[in-house]
């Protein structure tokens, strides 16, 4: 197998993994929730990095790249969903937009790390960048112990008491009680409307009524 083929597979398998995890995100999210899905992403990321660091053959490296793609797909999907669902309405746009900022910042840091390790001729030339991939997911996996599940997800699953407790935990004790009650009422109404809509809308409705607009 040529070097160019190996490089192509390394890139393609990462994309394939992201594609697969993005497709399965709805199923995973429905049954496990946002926090659990992010924990799964952290575990997949750790496994992927470990496999790649320890790999001595291209085939093992391919497995690691595929796992890393699966982790990336979950990170991108569920971090956006979670932040959108837990952020206050007036900060939701900024919070979601910041996701792109952090992604680009990570890319810049990764490029800098790659630049300063490219001259090395030992295994550390690729192991150091991979080791850096442990940092943020490790911090995230610990932080997830201290944040609640999305109140909207809990409401969708009929766990209203837990959903309200989650919202209270997210907003803190200094939040105006009137505003909190308004937000809770809007959330309950919104979830109720979504349930009613779901009863009359099927999967194929996503592809109906589509037309070309030049």
JSON list of C-alpha atoms in Angstrom, two decimals:
[
{"chain": "A", "resi": 1, "resn": "UNK", "atom": "CA", "xyz": [0.00, 0.00, 0.00]},
{"chain": "A", "resi": 2, "resn": "UNK", "atom": "CA", "xyz": [1.42, 3.37, -1.03]},
{"chain": "A", "resi": 3, "resn": "UNK", "atom": "CA", "xyz": [1.98, 6.25, 1.36]},
{"chain": "A", "resi": 4, "resn": "UNK", "atom": "CA", "xyz": [-0.62, 8.38, -0.45]},
{"chain": "A", "resi": 5, "resn": "UNK", "atom": "CA", "xyz": [-3.22, 5.63, -0.01]},
{"chain": "A", "resi": 6, "resn": "UNK", "atom": "CA", "xyz": [-2.51, 5.46, 3.71]},
{"chain": "A", "resi": 7, "resn": "UNK", "atom": "CA", "xyz": [-2.90, 9.24, 4.01]},
{"chain": "A", "resi": 8, "resn": "UNK", "atom": "CA", "xyz": [-6.17, 9.17, 2.08]},
{"chain": "A", "resi": 9, "resn": "UNK", "atom": "CA", "xyz": [-7.58, 6.43, 4.30]},
{"chain": "A", "resi": 10, "resn": "UNK", "atom": "CA", "xyz": [-6.51, 8.29, 7.43]},
{"chain": "A", "resi": 11, "resn": "UNK", "atom": "CA", "xyz": [-8.54, 11.32, 6.31]},
{"chain": "A", "resi": 12, "resn": "UNK", "atom": "CA", "xyz": [-11.44, 9.36, 4.83]},
{"chain": "A", "resi": 13, "resn": "UNK", "atom": "CA", "xyz": [-11.99, 7.14, 7.87]},
{"chain": "A", "resi": 14, "resn": "UNK", "atom": "CA", "xyz": [-12.17, 10.20, 10.13]},
{"chain": "A", "resi": 15, "resn": "UNK", "atom": "CA", "xyz": [-14.89, 11.64, 7.89]},
{"chain": "A", "resi": 16, "resn": "UNK", "atom": "CA", "xyz": [-16.66, 8.28, 7.68]},
{"chain": "A", "resi": 17, "resn": "UNK", "atom": "CA", "xyz": [-16.71, 7.96, 11.46]},
{"chain": "A", "resi": 18, "resn": "UNK", "atom": "CA", "xyz": [-18.17, 11.45, 11.84]},
{"chain": "A", "resi": 19, "resn": "UNK", "atom": "CA", "xyz": [-20.81, 10.63, 9.23]},
{"chain": "A", "resi": 20, "resn": "UNK", "atom": "CA", "xyz": [-21.84, 7.40, 10.98]},
{"chain": "A", "resi": 21, "resn": "UNK", "atom": "CA", "xyz": [-22.05, 8.98, 14.43]},
{"chain": "A", "resi": 22, "resn": "UNK", "atom": "CA", "xyz": [-24.02, 11.94, 13.08]},
{"chain": "A", "resi": 23, "resn": "UNK", "atom": "CA", "xyz": [-26.55, 9.54, 11.56]},
{"chain": "A", "resi": 24, "resn": "UNK", "atom": "CA", "xyz": [-26.91, 7.62, 14.81]},
{"chain": "A", "resi": 25, "resn": "UNK", "atom": "CA", "xyz": [-27.00, 10.75, 17.00]},
{"chain": "A", "resi": 26, "resn": "UNK", "atom": "CA", "xyz": [-30.79, 10.98, 17.01]},
{"chain": "A", "resi": 27, "resn": "UNK", "atom": "CA", "xyz": [-31.19, 7.41, 18.23]},
{"chain": "A", "resi": 28, "resn": "UNK", "atom": "CA", "xyz": [-28.50, 7.75, 20.89]},
{"chain": "A", "resi": 29, "resn": "UNK", "atom": "CA", "xyz": [-29.82, 11.10, 22.05]},
{"chain": "A", "resi": 30, "resn": "UNK", "atom": "CA", "xyz": [-33.40, 9.89, 22.34]},
{"chain": "A", "resi": 31, "resn": "UNK", "atom": "CA", "xyz": [-32.58, 6.99, 24.64]},
{"chain": "A", "resi": 32, "resn": "UNK", "atom": "CA", "xyz": [-29.48, 8.15, 26.53]},
{"chain": "A", "resi": 33, "resn": "UNK", "atom": "CA", "xyz": [-29.70, 11.93, 26.72]},
{"chain": "A", "resi": 34, "resn": "UNK", "atom": "CA", "xyz": [-27.20, 14.67, 26.01]},
{"chain": "A", "resi": 35, "resn": "UNK", "atom": "CA", "xyz": [-24.81, 14.15, 28.93]},
{"chain": "A", "resi": 36, "resn": "UNK", "atom": "CA", "xyz": [-24.48, 10.41, 28.37]},
{"chain": "A", "resi": 37, "resn": "UNK", "atom": "CA", "xyz": [-23.84, 10.96, 24.67]},
{"chain": "A", "resi": 38, "resn": "UNK", "atom": "CA", "xyz": [-21.06, 13.41, 25.47]},
{"chain": "A", "resi": 39, "resn": "UNK", "atom": "CA", "xyz": [-19.55, 10.91, 27.91]},
{"chain": "A", "resi": 40, "resn": "UNK", "atom": "CA", "xyz": [-19.63, 8.31, 25.14]},
{"chain": "A", "resi": 41, "resn": "UNK", "atom": "CA", "xyz": [-17.79, 10.78, 22.91]},
{"chain": "A", "resi": 42, "resn": "UNK", "atom": "CA", "xyz": [-15.13, 11.28, 25.59]},
{"chain": "A", "resi": 43, "resn": "UNK", "atom": "CA", "xyz": [-14.66, 7.52, 25.95]},
{"chain": "A", "resi": 44, "resn": "UNK", "atom": "CA", "xyz": [-14.45, 7.01, 22.18]},
{"chain": "A", "resi": 45, "resn": "UNK", "atom": "CA", "xyz": [-11.93, 9.84, 21.95]},
{"chain": "A", "resi": 46, "resn": "UNK", "atom": "CA", "xyz": [-9.73, 8.31, 24.66]},
{"chain": "A", "resi": 47, "resn": "UNK", "atom": "CA", "xyz": [-9.91, 4.88, 23.00]},
{"chain": "A", "resi": 48, "resn": "UNK", "atom": "CA", "xyz": [-9.11, 6.36, 19.58]},
{"chain": "A", "resi": 49, "resn": "UNK", "atom": "CA", "xyz": [-6.09, 8.27, 20.83]},
{"chain": "A", "resi": 50, "resn": "UNK", "atom": "CA", "xyz": [-4.78, 5.27, 22.76]},
{"chain": "A", "resi": 51, "resn": "UNK", "atom": "CA", "xyz": [-5.12, 3.00, 19.73]},
{"chain": "A", "resi": 52, "resn": "UNK", "atom": "CA", "xyz": [-3.35, 5.47, 17.46]},
{"chain": "A", "resi": 53, "resn": "UNK", "atom": "CA", "xyz": [-0.52, 6.18, 19.89]},
{"chain": "A", "resi": 54, "resn": "UNK", "atom": "CA", "xyz": [0.12, 2.46, 20.39]},
{"chain": "A", "resi": 55, "resn": "UNK", "atom": "CA", "xyz": [-0.37, 1.47, 16.75]},
{"chain": "A", "resi": 56, "resn": "UNK", "atom": "CA", "xyz": [2.49, -0.09, 14.84]},
{"chain": "A", "resi": 57, "resn": "UNK", "atom": "CA", "xyz": [0.60, -1.04, 11.66]},
{"chain": "A", "resi": 58, "resn": "UNK", "atom": "CA", "xyz": [-1.66, 0.94, 9.31]},
{"chain": "A", "resi": 59, "resn": "UNK", "atom": "CA", "xyz": [-4.64, -1.35, 10.01]},
{"chain": "A", "resi": 60, "resn": "UNK", "atom": "CA", "xyz": [-4.60, -0.56, 13.72]},
{"chain": "A", "resi": 61, "resn": "UNK", "atom": "CA", "xyz": [-4.22, 3.12, 12.88]},
{"chain": "A", "resi": 62, "resn": "UNK", "atom": "CA", "xyz": [-7.31, 2.93, 10.68]},
{"chain": "A", "resi": 63, "resn": "UNK", "atom": "CA", "xyz": [-9.36, 1.60, 13.59]},
{"chain": "A", "resi": 64, "resn": "UNK", "atom": "CA", "xyz": [-8.20, 4.51, 15.71]},
{"chain": "A", "resi": 65, "resn": "UNK", "atom": "CA", "xyz": [-9.08, 7.04, 13.02]},
{"chain": "A", "resi": 66, "resn": "UNK", "atom": "CA", "xyz": [-12.56, 5.57, 12.63]},
{"chain": "A", "resi": 67, "resn": "UNK", "atom": "CA", "xyz": [-13.13, 5.73, 16.41]},
{"chain": "A", "resi": 68, "resn": "UNK", "atom": "CA", "xyz": [-11.90, 9.32, 16.45]},
{"chain": "A", "resi": 69, "resn": "UNK", "atom": "CA", "xyz": [-14.38, 10.17, 13.71]},
{"chain": "A", "resi": 70, "resn": "UNK", "atom": "CA", "xyz": [-17.20, 8.64, 15.75]},
{"chain": "A", "resi": 71, "resn": "UNK", "atom": "CA", "xyz": [-16.15, 10.72, 18.74]},
{"chain": "A", "resi": 72, "resn": "UNK", "atom": "CA", "xyz": [-15.94, 13.91, 16.67]},
{"chain": "A", "resi": 73, "resn": "UNK", "atom": "CA", "xyz": [-19.43, 13.39, 15.28]},
{"chain": "A", "resi": 74, "resn": "UNK", "atom": "CA", "xyz": [-20.87, 13.02, 18.77]},
{"chain": "A", "resi": 75, "resn": "UNK", "atom": "CA", "xyz": [-18.91, 16.02, 20.09]},
{"chain": "A", "resi": 76, "resn": "UNK", "atom": "CA", "xyz": [-20.11, 18.30, 17.31]},
{"chain": "A", "resi": 77, "resn": "UNK", "atom": "CA", "xyz": [-23.73, 17.17, 17.48]},
{"chain": "A", "resi": 78, "resn": "UNK", "atom": "CA", "xyz": [-24.34, 16.95, 21.21]},
{"chain": "A", "resi": 79, "resn": "UNK", "atom": "CA", "xyz": [-22.29, 19.92, 22.35]},
{"chain": "A", "resi": 80, "resn": "UNK", "atom": "CA", "xyz": [-24.39, 22.11, 20.05]},
{"chain": "A", "resi": 81, "resn": "UNK", "atom": "CA", "xyz": [-27.65, 20.51, 21.16]},
{"chain": "A", "resi": 82, "resn": "UNK", "atom": "CA", "xyz": [-26.84, 20.72, 24.86]},
{"chain": "A", "resi": 83, "resn": "UNK", "atom": "CA", "xyz": [-25.68, 24.33, 24.82]},
{"chain": "A", "resi": 84, "resn": "UNK", "atom": "CA", "xyz": [-28.71, 25.38, 22.75]},
{"chain": "A", "resi": 85, "resn": "UNK", "atom": "CA", "xyz": [-31.13, 23.67, 25.15]},
{"chain": "A", "resi": 86, "resn": "UNK", "atom": "CA", "xyz": [-29.65, 24.87, 28.43]},
{"chain": "A", "resi": 87, "resn": "UNK", "atom": "CA", "xyz": [-28.71, 28.45, 27.50]},
{"chain": "A", "resi": 88, "resn": "UNK", "atom": "CA", "xyz": [-31.12, 31.27, 28.44]},
{"chain": "A", "resi": 89, "resn": "UNK", "atom": "CA", "xyz": [-33.12, 32.49, 25.44]},
{"chain": "A", "resi": 90, "resn": "UNK", "atom": "CA", "xyz": [-31.32, 35.85, 25.22]},
{"chain": "A", "resi": 91, "resn": "UNK", "atom": "CA", "xyz": [-27.89, 34.15, 25.20]},
{"chain": "A", "resi": 92, "resn": "UNK", "atom": "CA", "xyz": [-28.74, 31.15, 23.03]},
{"chain": "A", "resi": 93, "resn": "UNK", "atom": "CA", "xyz": [-27.51, 32.67, 19.76]},
{"chain": "A", "resi": 94, "resn": "UNK", "atom": "CA", "xyz": [-24.19, 33.79, 21.23]},
{"chain": "A", "resi": 95, "resn": "UNK", "atom": "CA", "xyz": [-23.68, 30.47, 23.01]},
{"chain": "A", "resi": 96, "resn": "UNK", "atom": "CA", "xyz": [-24.24, 28.42, 19.88]},
{"chain": "A", "resi": 97, "resn": "UNK", "atom": "CA", "xyz": [-22.09, 30.79, 17.80]},
{"chain": "A", "resi": 98, "resn": "UNK", "atom": "CA", "xyz": [-19.21, 30.40, 20.26]},
{"chain": "A", "resi": 99, "resn": "UNK", "atom": "CA", "xyz": [-19.02, 26.74, 19.25]},
{"chain": "A", "resi": 100, "resn": "UNK", "atom": "CA", "xyz": [-17.45, 27.74, 15.93]},
{"chain": "A", "resi": 101, "resn": "UNK", "atom": "CA", "xyz": [-14.99, 29.96, 17.80]},
{"chain": "A", "resi": 102, "resn": "UNK", "atom": "CA", "xyz": [-13.79, 27.10, 20.00]},
{"chain": "A", "resi": 103, "resn": "UNK", "atom": "CA", "xyz": [-13.54, 24.73, 17.02]},
{"chain": "A", "resi": 104, "resn": "UNK", "atom": "CA", "xyz": [-11.38, 27.21, 15.13]},
{"chain": "A", "resi": 105, "resn": "UNK", "atom": "CA", "xyz": [-9.27, 27.92, 18.21]},
{"chain": "A", "resi": 106, "resn": "UNK", "atom": "CA", "xyz": [-8.68, 24.19, 18.60]},
{"chain": "A", "resi": 107, "resn": "UNK", "atom": "CA", "xyz": [-7.64, 23.94, 14.96]},
{"chain": "A", "resi": 108, "resn": "UNK", "atom": "CA", "xyz": [-5.16, 26.77, 15.43]},
{"chain": "A", "resi": 109, "resn": "UNK", "atom": "CA", "xyz": [-3.66, 25.17, 18.53]},
{"chain": "A", "resi": 110, "resn": "UNK", "atom": "CA", "xyz": [-3.46, 21.84, 16.71]},
{"chain": "A", "resi": 111, "resn": "UNK", "atom": "CA", "xyz": [-1.65, 23.47, 13.80]},
{"chain": "A", "resi": 112, "resn": "UNK", "atom": "CA", "xyz": [0.86, 25.06, 16.18]},
{"chain": "A", "resi": 113, "resn": "UNK", "atom": "CA", "xyz": [1.51, 21.71, 17.90]},
{"chain": "A", "resi": 114, "resn": "UNK", "atom": "CA", "xyz": [1.96, 20.00, 14.52]},
{"chain": "A", "resi": 115, "resn": "UNK", "atom": "CA", "xyz": [4.35, 22.72, 13.40]},
{"chain": "A", "resi": 116, "resn": "UNK", "atom": "CA", "xyz": [6.64, 22.31, 16.40]},
{"chain": "A", "resi": 117, "resn": "UNK", "atom": "CA", "xyz": [6.68, 18.51, 16.21]},
{"chain": "A", "resi": 118, "resn": "UNK", "atom": "CA", "xyz": [7.09, 18.09, 12.43]},
{"chain": "A", "resi": 119, "resn": "UNK", "atom": "CA", "xyz": [10.89, 18.15, 12.58]},
{"chain": "A", "resi": 120, "resn": "UNK", "atom": "CA", "xyz": [11.09, 15.24, 14.98]},
{"chain": "A", "resi": 121, "resn": "UNK", "atom": "CA", "xyz": [12.13, 11.90, 13.51]},
{"chain": "A", "resi": 122, "resn": "UNK", "atom": "CA", "xyz": [10.87, 9.64, 16.31]},
{"chain": "A", "resi": 123, "resn": "UNK", "atom": "CA", "xyz": [7.38, 8.45, 17.24]},
{"chain": "A", "resi": 124, "resn": "UNK", "atom": "CA", "xyz": [6.78, 11.53, 19.36]},
{"chain": "A", "resi": 125, "resn": "UNK", "atom": "CA", "xyz": [6.34, 13.51, 16.15]},
{"chain": "A", "resi": 126, "resn": "UNK", "atom": "CA", "xyz": [2.81, 12.10, 15.87]},
{"chain": "A", "resi": 127, "resn": "UNK", "atom": "CA", "xyz": [2.27, 10.93, 19.46]},
{"chain": "A", "resi": 128, "resn": "UNK", "atom": "CA", "xyz": [2.52, 14.42, 20.98]},
{"chain": "A", "resi": 129, "resn": "UNK", "atom": "CA", "xyz": [-0.36, 15.84, 18.85]},
{"chain": "A", "resi": 130, "resn": "UNK", "atom": "CA", "xyz": [-2.43, 12.76, 19.70]},
{"chain": "A", "resi": 131, "resn": "UNK", "atom": "CA", "xyz": [-1.68, 13.13, 23.42]},
{"chain": "A", "resi": 132, "resn": "UNK", "atom": "CA", "xyz": [-2.97, 16.70, 23.22]},
{"chain": "A", "resi": 133, "resn": "UNK", "atom": "CA", "xyz": [-6.35, 15.29, 22.14]},
{"chain": "A", "resi": 134, "resn": "UNK", "atom": "CA", "xyz": [-6.81, 13.88, 25.64]},
{"chain": "A", "resi": 135, "resn": "UNK", "atom": "CA", "xyz": [-6.86, 17.28, 27.31]},
{"chain": "A", "resi": 136, "resn": "UNK", "atom": "CA", "xyz": [-10.23, 18.86, 26.45]},
{"chain": "A", "resi": 137, "resn": "UNK", "atom": "CA", "xyz": [-12.30, 15.61, 26.54]},
{"chain": "A", "resi": 138, "resn": "UNK", "atom": "CA", "xyz": [-10.80, 14.77, 29.94]},
{"chain": "A", "resi": 139, "resn": "UNK", "atom": "CA", "xyz": [-11.79, 18.19, 31.30]},
{"chain": "A", "resi": 140, "resn": "UNK", "atom": "CA", "xyz": [-15.23, 17.80, 29.73]},
{"chain": "A", "resi": 141, "resn": "UNK", "atom": "CA", "xyz": [-15.79, 14.30, 31.16]},
{"chain": "A", "resi": 142, "resn": "UNK", "atom": "CA", "xyz": [-15.08, 15.63, 34.67]},
{"chain": "A", "resi": 143, "resn": "UNK", "atom": "CA", "xyz": [-17.18, 18.78, 34.16]},
{"chain": "A", "resi": 144, "resn": "UNK", "atom": "CA", "xyz": [-20.18, 16.67, 33.10]},
{"chain": "A", "resi": 145, "resn": "UNK", "atom": "CA", "xyz": [-20.44, 15.38, 36.67]},
{"chain": "A", "resi": 146, "resn": "UNK", "atom": "CA", "xyz": [-21.32, 18.90, 37.80]},
{"chain": "A", "resi": 147, "resn": "UNK", "atom": "CA", "xyz": [-23.89, 19.89, 35.17]},
{"chain": "A", "resi": 148, "resn": "UNK", "atom": "CA", "xyz": [-27.44, 18.51, 34.91]},
{"chain": "A", "resi": 149, "resn": "UNK", "atom": "CA", "xyz": [-29.10, 16.79, 32.00]},
{"chain": "A", "resi": 150, "resn": "UNK", "atom": "CA", "xyz": [-30.93, 19.02, 29.54]},
{"chain": "A", "resi": 151, "resn": "UNK", "atom": "CA", "xyz": [-34.30, 20.01, 31.08]},
{"chain": "A", "resi": 152, "resn": "UNK", "atom": "CA", "xyz": [-35.90, 19.85, 27.63]},
{"chain": "A", "resi": 153, "resn": "UNK", "atom": "CA", "xyz": [-34.76, 16.27, 27.14]},
{"chain": "A", "resi": 154, "resn": "UNK", "atom": "CA", "xyz": [-36.12, 15.35, 30.58]},
{"chain": "A", "resi": 155, "resn": "UNK", "atom": "CA", "xyz": [-39.45, 17.00, 29.75]},
{"chain": "A", "resi": 156, "resn": "UNK", "atom": "CA", "xyz": [-39.67, 15.07, 26.48]},
{"chain": "A", "resi": 157, "resn": "UNK", "atom": "CA", "xyz": [-39.37, 11.88, 28.51]},
{"chain": "A", "resi": 158, "resn": "UNK", "atom": "CA", "xyz": [-42.05, 12.84, 31.03]},
{"chain": "A", "resi": 159, "resn": "UNK", "atom": "CA", "xyz": [-39.65, 13.52, 33.90]},
{"chain": "A", "resi": 160, "resn": "UNK", "atom": "CA", "xyz": [-41.04, 16.92, 34.84]},
{"chain": "A", "resi": 161, "resn": "UNK", "atom": "CA", "xyz": [-39.77, 17.04, 38.43]},
{"chain": "A", "resi": 162, "resn": "UNK", "atom": "CA", "xyz": [-36.21, 16.28, 37.32]},
{"chain": "A", "resi": 163, "resn": "UNK", "atom": "CA", "xyz": [-36.54, 18.75, 34.45]},
{"chain": "A", "resi": 164, "resn": "UNK", "atom": "CA", "xyz": [-37.55, 21.57, 36.79]},
{"chain": "A", "resi": 165, "resn": "UNK", "atom": "CA", "xyz": [-34.73, 20.70, 39.18]},
{"chain": "A", "resi": 166, "resn": "UNK", "atom": "CA", "xyz": [-32.31, 20.73, 36.24]},
{"chain": "A", "resi": 167, "resn": "UNK", "atom": "CA", "xyz": [-33.51, 24.18, 35.17]},
{"chain": "A", "resi": 168, "resn": "UNK", "atom": "CA", "xyz": [-33.14, 25.51, 38.73]},
{"chain": "A", "resi": 169, "resn": "UNK", "atom": "CA", "xyz": [-29.63, 24.11, 38.92]},
{"chain": "A", "resi": 170, "resn": "UNK", "atom": "CA", "xyz": [-28.69, 25.70, 35.59]},
{"chain": "A", "resi": 171, "resn": "UNK", "atom": "CA", "xyz": [-30.07, 29.13, 36.43]},
{"chain": "A", "resi": 172, "resn": "UNK", "atom": "CA", "xyz": [-28.80, 29.29, 40.01]},
{"chain": "A", "resi": 173, "resn": "UNK", "atom": "CA", "xyz": [-30.32, 30.78, 43.13]},
{"chain": "A", "resi": 174, "resn": "UNK", "atom": "CA", "xyz": [-29.89, 34.40, 42.04]},
{"chain": "A", "resi": 175, "resn": "UNK", "atom": "CA", "xyz": [-32.31, 34.12, 39.12]},
{"chain": "A", "resi": 176, "resn": "UNK", "atom": "CA", "xyz": [-35.48, 36.16, 39.37]},
{"chain": "A", "resi": 177, "resn": "UNK", "atom": "CA", "xyz": [-38.28, 33.77, 40.29]},
{"chain": "A", "resi": 178, "resn": "UNK", "atom": "CA", "xyz": [-40.77, 35.39, 37.94]},
{"chain": "A", "resi": 179, "resn": "UNK", "atom": "CA", "xyz": [-38.46, 35.04, 34.95]},
{"chain": "A", "resi": 180, "resn": "UNK", "atom": "CA", "xyz": [-37.74, 31.46, 35.93]},
{"chain": "A", "resi": 181, "resn": "UNK", "atom": "CA", "xyz": [-41.45, 30.61, 36.03]},
{"chain": "A", "resi": 182, "resn": "UNK", "atom": "CA", "xyz": [-41.97, 32.26, 32.64]},
{"chain": "A", "resi": 183, "resn": "UNK", "atom": "CA", "xyz": [-39.10, 30.27, 31.13]},
{"chain": "A", "resi": 184, "resn": "UNK", "atom": "CA", "xyz": [-40.43, 27.05, 32.67]},
{"chain": "A", "resi": 185, "resn": "UNK", "atom": "CA", "xyz": [-43.94, 27.66, 31.36]},
{"chain": "A", "resi": 186, "resn": "UNK", "atom": "CA", "xyz": [-42.62, 28.39, 27.86]},
{"chain": "A", "resi": 187, "resn": "UNK", "atom": "CA", "xyz": [-40.50, 25.26, 27.97]},
{"chain": "A", "resi": 188, "resn": "UNK", "atom": "CA", "xyz": [-43.41, 23.08, 29.03]},
{"chain": "A", "resi": 189, "resn": "UNK", "atom": "CA", "xyz": [-45.64, 24.60, 26.36]},
{"chain": "A", "resi": 190, "resn": "UNK", "atom": "CA", "xyz": [-42.98, 24.22, 23.69]},
{"chain": "A", "resi": 191, "resn": "UNK", "atom": "CA", "xyz": [-42.35, 20.56, 24.50]},
{"chain": "A", "resi": 192, "resn": "UNK", "atom": "CA", "xyz": [-46.11, 19.94, 24.53]},
{"chain": "A", "resi": 193, "resn": "UNK", "atom": "CA", "xyz": [-46.46, 21.53, 21.08]},
{"chain": "A", "resi": 194, "resn": "UNK", "atom": "CA", "xyz": [-43.58, 19.40, 19.78]},
{"chain": "A", "resi": 195, "resn": "UNK", "atom": "CA", "xyz": [-45.30, 16.25, 21.05]},
{"chain": "A", "resi": 196, "resn": "UNK", "atom": "CA", "xyz": [-48.52, 17.18, 19.30]},
{"chain": "A", "resi": 197, "resn": "UNK", "atom": "CA", "xyz": [-46.69, 17.94, 16.07]},
{"chain": "A", "resi": 198, "resn": "UNK", "atom": "CA", "xyz": [-44.79, 14.65, 16.26]},
{"chain": "A", "resi": 199, "resn": "UNK", "atom": "CA", "xyz": [-48.06, 12.71, 16.26]},
{"chain": "A", "resi": 200, "resn": "UNK", "atom": "CA", "xyz": [-48.98, 13.98, 12.79]},
{"chain": "A", "resi": 201, "resn": "UNK", "atom": "CA", "xyz": [-45.53, 14.21, 11.20]},
{"chain": "A", "resi": 202, "resn": "UNK", "atom": "CA", "xyz": [-43.58, 11.20, 10.00]},
{"chain": "A", "resi": 203, "resn": "UNK", "atom": "CA", "xyz": [-40.02, 10.62, 8.81]},
{"chain": "A", "resi": 204, "resn": "UNK", "atom": "CA", "xyz": [-40.93, 10.95, 5.13]},
{"chain": "A", "resi": 205, "resn": "UNK", "atom": "CA", "xyz": [-42.44, 14.39, 5.73]},
{"chain": "A", "resi": 206, "resn": "UNK", "atom": "CA", "xyz": [-38.90, 15.77, 5.76]},
{"chain": "A", "resi": 207, "resn": "UNK", "atom": "CA", "xyz": [-38.75, 15.10, 2.00]},
{"chain": "A", "resi": 208, "resn": "UNK", "atom": "CA", "xyz": [-42.28, 16.20, 1.05]},
{"chain": "A", "resi": 209, "resn": "UNK", "atom": "CA", "xyz": [-43.13, 19.61, -0.32]},
{"chain": "A", "resi": 210, "resn": "UNK", "atom": "CA", "xyz": [-39.58, 20.25, -1.42]},
{"chain": "A", "resi": 211, "resn": "UNK", "atom": "CA", "xyz": [-39.13, 22.42, -4.48]},
{"chain": "A", "resi": 212, "resn": "UNK", "atom": "CA", "xyz": [-36.36, 24.12, -6.37]},
{"chain": "A", "resi": 213, "resn": "UNK", "atom": "CA", "xyz": [-35.89, 27.82, -5.73]},
{"chain": "A", "resi": 214, "resn": "UNK", "atom": "CA", "xyz": [-33.38, 29.49, -8.10]}
]
